[in-house]
Short mmCIF file of C-alpha atoms and ligand atoms in Angstrom, two decimals:
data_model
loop_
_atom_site.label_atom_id
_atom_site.label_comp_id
_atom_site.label_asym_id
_atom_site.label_seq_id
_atom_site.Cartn_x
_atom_site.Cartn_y
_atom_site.Cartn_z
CA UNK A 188 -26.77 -3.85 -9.56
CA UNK A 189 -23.53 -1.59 -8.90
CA UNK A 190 -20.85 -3.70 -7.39
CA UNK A 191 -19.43 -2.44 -3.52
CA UNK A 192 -16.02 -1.26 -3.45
CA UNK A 193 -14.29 -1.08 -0.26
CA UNK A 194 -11.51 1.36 0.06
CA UNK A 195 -9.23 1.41 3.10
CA UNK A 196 -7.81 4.41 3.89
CA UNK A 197 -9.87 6.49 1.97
CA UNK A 198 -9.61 9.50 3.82
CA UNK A 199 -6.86 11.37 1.54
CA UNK A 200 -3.75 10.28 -0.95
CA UNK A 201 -4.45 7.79 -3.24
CA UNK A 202 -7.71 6.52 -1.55
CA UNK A 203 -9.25 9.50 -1.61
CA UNK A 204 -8.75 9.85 -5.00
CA UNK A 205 -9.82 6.30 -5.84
CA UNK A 206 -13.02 6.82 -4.09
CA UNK A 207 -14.36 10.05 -6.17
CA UNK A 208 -12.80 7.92 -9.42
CA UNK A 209 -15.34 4.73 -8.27
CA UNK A 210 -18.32 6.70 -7.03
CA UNK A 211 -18.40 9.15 -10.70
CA UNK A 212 -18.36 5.95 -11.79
CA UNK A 213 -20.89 4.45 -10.38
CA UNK A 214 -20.00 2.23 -7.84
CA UNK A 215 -21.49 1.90 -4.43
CA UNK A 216 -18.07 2.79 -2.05
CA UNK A 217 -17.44 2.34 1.13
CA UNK A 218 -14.75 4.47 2.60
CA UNK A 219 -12.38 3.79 5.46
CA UNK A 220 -10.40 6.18 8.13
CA UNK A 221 -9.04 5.87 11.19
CA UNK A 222 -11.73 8.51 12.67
CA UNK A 223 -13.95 9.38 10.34
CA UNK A 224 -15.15 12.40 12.31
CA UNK A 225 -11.89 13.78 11.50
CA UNK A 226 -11.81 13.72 7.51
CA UNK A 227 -11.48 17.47 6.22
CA UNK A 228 -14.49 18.38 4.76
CA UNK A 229 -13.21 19.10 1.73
CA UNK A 230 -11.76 15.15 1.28
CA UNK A 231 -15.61 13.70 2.07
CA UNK A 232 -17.32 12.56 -1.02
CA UNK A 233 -20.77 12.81 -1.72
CA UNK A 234 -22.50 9.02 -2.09
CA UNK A 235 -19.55 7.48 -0.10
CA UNK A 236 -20.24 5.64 2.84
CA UNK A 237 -17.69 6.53 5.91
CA UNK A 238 -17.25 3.44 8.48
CA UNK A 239 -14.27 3.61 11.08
CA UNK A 240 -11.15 1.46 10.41
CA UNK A 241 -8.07 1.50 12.84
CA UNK A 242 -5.41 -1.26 11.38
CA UNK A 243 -3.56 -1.26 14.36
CA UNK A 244 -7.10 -2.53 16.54
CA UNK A 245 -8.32 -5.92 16.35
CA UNK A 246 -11.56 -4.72 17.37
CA UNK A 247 -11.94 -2.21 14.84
CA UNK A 248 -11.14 -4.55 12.04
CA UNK A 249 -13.96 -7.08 13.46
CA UNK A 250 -16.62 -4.24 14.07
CA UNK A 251 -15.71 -3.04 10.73
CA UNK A 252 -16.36 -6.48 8.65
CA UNK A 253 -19.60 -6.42 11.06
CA UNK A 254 -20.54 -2.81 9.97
CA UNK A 255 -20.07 -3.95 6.28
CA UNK A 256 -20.23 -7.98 5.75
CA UNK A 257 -19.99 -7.70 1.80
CA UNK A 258 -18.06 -6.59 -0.98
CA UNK A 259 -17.62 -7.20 -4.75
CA UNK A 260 -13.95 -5.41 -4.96
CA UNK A 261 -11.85 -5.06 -1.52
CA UNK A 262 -9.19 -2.65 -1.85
CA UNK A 263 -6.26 -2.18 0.65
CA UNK A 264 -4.79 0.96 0.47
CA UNK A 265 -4.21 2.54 4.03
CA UNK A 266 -0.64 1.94 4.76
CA UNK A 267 1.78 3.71 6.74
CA UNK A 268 5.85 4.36 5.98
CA UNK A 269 9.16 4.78 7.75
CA UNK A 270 12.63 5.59 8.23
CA UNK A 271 15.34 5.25 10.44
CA UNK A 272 18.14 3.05 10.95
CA UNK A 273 17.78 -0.49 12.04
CA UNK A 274 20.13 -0.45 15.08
CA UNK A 275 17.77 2.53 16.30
CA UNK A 276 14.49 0.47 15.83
CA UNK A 277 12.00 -0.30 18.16
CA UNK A 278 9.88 -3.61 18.27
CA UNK A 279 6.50 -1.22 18.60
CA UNK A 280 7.84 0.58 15.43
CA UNK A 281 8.15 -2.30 13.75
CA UNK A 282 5.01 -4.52 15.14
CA UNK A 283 3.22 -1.63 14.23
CA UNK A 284 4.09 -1.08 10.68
CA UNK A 285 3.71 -5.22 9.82
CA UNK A 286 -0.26 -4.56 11.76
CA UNK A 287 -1.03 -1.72 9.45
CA UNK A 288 0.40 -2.87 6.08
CA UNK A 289 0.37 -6.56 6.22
CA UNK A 290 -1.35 -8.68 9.39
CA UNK A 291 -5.02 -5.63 9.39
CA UNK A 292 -4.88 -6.59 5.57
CA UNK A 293 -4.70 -10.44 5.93
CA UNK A 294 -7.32 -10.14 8.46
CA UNK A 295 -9.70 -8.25 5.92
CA UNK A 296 -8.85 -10.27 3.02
CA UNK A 297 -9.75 -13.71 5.06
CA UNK A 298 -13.22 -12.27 6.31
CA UNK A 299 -14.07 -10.81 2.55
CA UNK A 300 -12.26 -14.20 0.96
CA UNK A 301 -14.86 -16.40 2.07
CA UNK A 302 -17.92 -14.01 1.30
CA UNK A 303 -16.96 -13.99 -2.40
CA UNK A 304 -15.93 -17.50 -2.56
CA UNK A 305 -18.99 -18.28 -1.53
CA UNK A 306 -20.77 -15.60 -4.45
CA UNK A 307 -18.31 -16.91 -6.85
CA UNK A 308 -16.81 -13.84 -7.53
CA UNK A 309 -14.97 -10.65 -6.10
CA UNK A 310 -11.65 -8.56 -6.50
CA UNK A 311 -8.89 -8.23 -3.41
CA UNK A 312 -6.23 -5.63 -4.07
CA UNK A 313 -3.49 -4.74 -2.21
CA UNK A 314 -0.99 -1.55 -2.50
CA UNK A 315 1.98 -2.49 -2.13
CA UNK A 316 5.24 -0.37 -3.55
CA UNK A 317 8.13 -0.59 -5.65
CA UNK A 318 10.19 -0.73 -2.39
CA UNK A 319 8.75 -4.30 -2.38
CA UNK A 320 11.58 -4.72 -5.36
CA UNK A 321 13.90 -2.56 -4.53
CA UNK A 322 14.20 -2.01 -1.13
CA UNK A 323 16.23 1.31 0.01
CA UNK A 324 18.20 2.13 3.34
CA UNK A 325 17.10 3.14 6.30
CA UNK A 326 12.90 2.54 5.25
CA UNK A 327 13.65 -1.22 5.62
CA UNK A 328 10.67 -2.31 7.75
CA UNK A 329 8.42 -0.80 5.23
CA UNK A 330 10.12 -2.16 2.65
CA UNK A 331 9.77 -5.83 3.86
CA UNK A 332 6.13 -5.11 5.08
CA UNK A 333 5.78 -4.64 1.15
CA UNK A 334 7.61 -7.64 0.23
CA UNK A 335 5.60 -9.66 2.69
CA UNK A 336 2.23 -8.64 0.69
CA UNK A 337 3.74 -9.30 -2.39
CA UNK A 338 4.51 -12.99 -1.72
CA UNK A 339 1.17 -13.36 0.06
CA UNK A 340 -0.72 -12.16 -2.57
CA UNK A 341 1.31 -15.03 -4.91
CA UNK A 342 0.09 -17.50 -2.70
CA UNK A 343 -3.13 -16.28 -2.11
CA UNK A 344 -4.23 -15.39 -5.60
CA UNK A 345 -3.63 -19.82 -6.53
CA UNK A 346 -5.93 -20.59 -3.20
CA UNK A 347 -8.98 -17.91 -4.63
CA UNK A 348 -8.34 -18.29 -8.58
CA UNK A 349 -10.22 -21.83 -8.64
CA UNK A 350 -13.32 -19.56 -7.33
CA UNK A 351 -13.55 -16.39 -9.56
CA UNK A 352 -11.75 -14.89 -7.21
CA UNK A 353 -8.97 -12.76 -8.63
CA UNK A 354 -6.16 -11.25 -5.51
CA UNK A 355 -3.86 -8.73 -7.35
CA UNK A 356 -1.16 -6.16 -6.29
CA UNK A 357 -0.45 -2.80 -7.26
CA UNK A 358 2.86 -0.93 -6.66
CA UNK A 359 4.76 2.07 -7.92
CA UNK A 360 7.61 4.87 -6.10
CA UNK A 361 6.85 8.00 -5.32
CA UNK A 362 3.46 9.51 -5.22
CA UNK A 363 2.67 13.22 -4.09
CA UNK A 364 0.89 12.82 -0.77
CA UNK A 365 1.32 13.18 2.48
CA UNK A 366 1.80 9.34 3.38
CA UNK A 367 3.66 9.89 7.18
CA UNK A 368 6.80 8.09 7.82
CA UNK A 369 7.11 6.98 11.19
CA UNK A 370 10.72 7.49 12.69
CA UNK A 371 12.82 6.27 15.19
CA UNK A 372 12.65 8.26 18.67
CA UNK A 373 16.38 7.69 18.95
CA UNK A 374 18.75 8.17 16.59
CA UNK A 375 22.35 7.12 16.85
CA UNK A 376 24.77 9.73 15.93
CA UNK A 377 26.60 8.33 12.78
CA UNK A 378 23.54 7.70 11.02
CA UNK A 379 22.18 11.16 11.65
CA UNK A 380 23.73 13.27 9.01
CA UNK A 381 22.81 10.19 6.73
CA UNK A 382 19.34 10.14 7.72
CA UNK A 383 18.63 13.70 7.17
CA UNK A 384 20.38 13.47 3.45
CA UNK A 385 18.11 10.41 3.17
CA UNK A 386 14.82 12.41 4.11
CA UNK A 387 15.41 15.20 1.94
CA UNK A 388 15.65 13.05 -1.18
CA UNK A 389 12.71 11.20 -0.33
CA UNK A 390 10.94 14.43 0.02
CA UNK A 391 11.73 16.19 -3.01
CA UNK A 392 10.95 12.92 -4.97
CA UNK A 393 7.37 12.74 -2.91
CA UNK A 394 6.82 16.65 -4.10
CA UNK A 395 8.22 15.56 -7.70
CA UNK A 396 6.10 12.01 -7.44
CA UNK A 397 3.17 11.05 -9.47
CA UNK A 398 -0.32 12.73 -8.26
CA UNK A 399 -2.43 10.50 -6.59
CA UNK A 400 -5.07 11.41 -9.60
CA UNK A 401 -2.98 9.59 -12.03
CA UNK A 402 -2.49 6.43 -10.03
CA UNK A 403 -5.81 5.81 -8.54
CA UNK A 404 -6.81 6.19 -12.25
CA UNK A 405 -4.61 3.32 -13.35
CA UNK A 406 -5.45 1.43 -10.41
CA UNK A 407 -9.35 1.97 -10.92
CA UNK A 408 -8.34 0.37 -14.83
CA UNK A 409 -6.68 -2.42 -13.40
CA UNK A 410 -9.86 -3.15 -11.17
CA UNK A 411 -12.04 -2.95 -14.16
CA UNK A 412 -10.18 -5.93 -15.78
CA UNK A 413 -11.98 -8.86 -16.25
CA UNK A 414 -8.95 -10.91 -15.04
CA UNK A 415 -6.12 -8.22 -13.43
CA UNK A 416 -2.67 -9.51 -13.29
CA UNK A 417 -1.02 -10.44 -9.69
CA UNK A 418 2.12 -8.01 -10.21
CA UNK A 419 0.81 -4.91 -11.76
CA UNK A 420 3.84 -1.98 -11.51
CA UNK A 421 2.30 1.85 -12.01
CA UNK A 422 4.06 4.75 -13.97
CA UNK A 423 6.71 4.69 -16.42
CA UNK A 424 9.81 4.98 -14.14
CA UNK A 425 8.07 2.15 -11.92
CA UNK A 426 8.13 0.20 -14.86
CA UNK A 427 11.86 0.73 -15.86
CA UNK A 428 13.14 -0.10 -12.12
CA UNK A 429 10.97 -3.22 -12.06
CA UNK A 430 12.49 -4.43 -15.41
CA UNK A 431 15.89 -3.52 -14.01
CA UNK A 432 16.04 -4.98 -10.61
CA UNK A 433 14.85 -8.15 -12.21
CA UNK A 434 17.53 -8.78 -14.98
CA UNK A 435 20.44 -6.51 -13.63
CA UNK A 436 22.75 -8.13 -11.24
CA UNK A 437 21.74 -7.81 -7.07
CA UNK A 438 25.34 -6.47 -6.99
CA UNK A 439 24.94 -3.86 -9.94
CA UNK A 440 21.60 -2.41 -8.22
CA UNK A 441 22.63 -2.45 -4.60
CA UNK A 442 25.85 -0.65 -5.81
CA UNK A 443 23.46 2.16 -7.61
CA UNK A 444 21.37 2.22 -4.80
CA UNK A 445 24.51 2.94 -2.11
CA UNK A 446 25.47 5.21 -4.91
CA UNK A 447 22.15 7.37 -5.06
CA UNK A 448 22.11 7.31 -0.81
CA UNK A 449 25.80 8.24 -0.43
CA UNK A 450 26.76 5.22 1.51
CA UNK A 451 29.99 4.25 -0.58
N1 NAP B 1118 2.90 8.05 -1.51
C1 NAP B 1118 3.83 7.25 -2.02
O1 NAP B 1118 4.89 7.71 -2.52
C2 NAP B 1118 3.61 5.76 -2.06
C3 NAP B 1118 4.52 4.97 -2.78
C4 NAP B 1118 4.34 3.58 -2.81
C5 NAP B 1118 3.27 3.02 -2.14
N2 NAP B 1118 2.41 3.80 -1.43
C6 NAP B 1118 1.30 3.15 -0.72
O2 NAP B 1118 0.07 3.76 -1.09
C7 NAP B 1118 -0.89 3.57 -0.04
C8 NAP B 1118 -1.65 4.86 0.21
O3 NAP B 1118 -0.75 5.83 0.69
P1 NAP B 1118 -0.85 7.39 0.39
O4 NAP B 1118 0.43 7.78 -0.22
O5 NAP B 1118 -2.13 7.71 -0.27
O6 NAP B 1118 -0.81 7.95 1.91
P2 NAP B 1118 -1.79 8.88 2.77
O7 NAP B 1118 -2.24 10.05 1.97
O8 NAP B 1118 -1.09 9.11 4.06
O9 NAP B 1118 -3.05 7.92 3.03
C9 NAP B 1118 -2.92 6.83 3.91
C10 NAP B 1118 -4.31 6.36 4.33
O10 NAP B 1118 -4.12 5.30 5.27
C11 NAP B 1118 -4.98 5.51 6.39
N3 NAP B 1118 -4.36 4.97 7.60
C12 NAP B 1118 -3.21 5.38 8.21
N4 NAP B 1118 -3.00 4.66 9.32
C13 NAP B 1118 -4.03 3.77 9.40
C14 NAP B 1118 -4.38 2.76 10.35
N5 NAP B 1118 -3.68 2.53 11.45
N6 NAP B 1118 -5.50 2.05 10.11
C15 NAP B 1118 -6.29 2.28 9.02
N7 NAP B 1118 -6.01 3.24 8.11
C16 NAP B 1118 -4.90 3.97 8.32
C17 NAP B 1118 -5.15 7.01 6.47
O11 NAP B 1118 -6.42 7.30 7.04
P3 NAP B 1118 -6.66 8.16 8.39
O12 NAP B 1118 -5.42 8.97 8.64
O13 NAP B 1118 -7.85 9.00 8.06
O14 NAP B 1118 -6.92 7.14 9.42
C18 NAP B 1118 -5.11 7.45 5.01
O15 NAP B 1118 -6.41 7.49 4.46
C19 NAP B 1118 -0.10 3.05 1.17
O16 NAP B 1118 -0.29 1.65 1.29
C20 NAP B 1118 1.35 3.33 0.79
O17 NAP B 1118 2.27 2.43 1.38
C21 NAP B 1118 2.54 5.16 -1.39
#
């Protein structure tokens, strides 16, 4: 029987790409988006099954898991950015990015935890991002919405292995998508020039980033593992900042990083 993949945020980006990867392969998919009446035409794929999915809703999340009570391989993918200084922040900016990366996320992962407990088997994945590691001024909410799914996903992953149950993260920098960032309505003067410098170079490296092709194909071969890592790091230069941040000094890398942002 073809195992059910769920894909959240499958829409465009990564997800999208993920979701024509698993259904030529096969794979019965279920696709997510906020409004699924409003997914160009030319991002809906044949075979996959649209259901609505709003992060930031309660209610969505719980009609969703009632729309579609089973899965083999649950993937979290829809996730949302930001940037802006932290003296300018506001606690809906911020309660809102934690809903959409990390606390809609836990809330799937419980309801689909128990279903393949109970089967014995099943996949959870989450996307998470190099940020997670090194984290990078002025995008600091996202970056510890990131490191929050990380050390979830360590925990988690020892409560399921005992079951067949196998929780594993993927991360990586820049990808070429549109992924929004949301910003701060106010911005305090001093960090303005500094935010626009900041924006630019996240930009380019977006336009410059990996195409969501390549990385939905590596994630769709870390799925296919009969036992995926927990940390799995995507793309070469991923791969080189991961190794760095974890045997160069804290003081070495922030230094580089304050460096790269201008903020010496
Ligand atoms: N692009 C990068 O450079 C990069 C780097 C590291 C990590 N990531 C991570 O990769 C993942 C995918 O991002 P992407 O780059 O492919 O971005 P994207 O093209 O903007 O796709 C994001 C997806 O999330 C969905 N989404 C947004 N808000 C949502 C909400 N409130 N509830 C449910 N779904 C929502 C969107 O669907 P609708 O708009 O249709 O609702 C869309 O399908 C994210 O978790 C992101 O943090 C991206």
């Amino acid at each position: 029987m073809k195992e059910h993949i769920i894909i959240t945020g499958a829409s465009k980006g990564i997800g999208l790409a993920l979701a024509q990867i698993c259904i030529d392969a096969g794979y019965k998919v279920t696709g997510t988006s906020r409004n699924i009446h409003t997914i160009s035409s030319e991002n809906i794929i044949p075979g996959v099954h649209y259901v609505n999915l709003d992060l930031l809703d309660l209610h969505s999340i719980s009609s969703f898991c009632e729309t579609v009570p089973e899965a083999d391989i649950l993937i979290n993918n829809a996730g949302l950015s930001q940037i802006g200084a932290v003296e300018d922040l506001r606690s809906e900016t911020v309660e809102d990015l934690f809903r959409i990366n990390l606390f809609g996320t836990i809330q799937l992962d419980s309801f689909y935890a128990r279903k393949m407990r109970i089967t014995g088997r099943g996949k959870i994945l989450h996307v998470s991002s190099l940020a997670a590691h090194t984290p990078v001024p002025f995008s600091s909410i996202y970056a510890a919405t990131k490191a929050a799914l990380d050390a979830y996903a360590f925990a988690f992953r020892s409560e399921m292995f005992q079951f067949g149950v196998f929780v594993s993260n993927v991360f990586f920098d820049f990808v070429n998508t549109s992924l929004p960032q949301i910003n701060n309505d106010d911005v305090t003067e001093i960090y303005e020039e500094q935010l626009s410098a900041s924006k630019t170079k996240r930009d380019k490296s977006i336009s410059d980033g990996m195409s969501p092709e390549y990385v939905a194909n590596q994630i769709f071969k870390i799925i296919g593992k009969k036992s995926p890592a927990l940390y799995n790091p995507i793309g070469k230069r991923t791969r080189r900042m991961y190794f760095l941040r974890r045997f160069l000094p804290t003081r070495l890398v922030e230094y580089l990083i304050r460096l790269r942002y201008e903020l010496i």
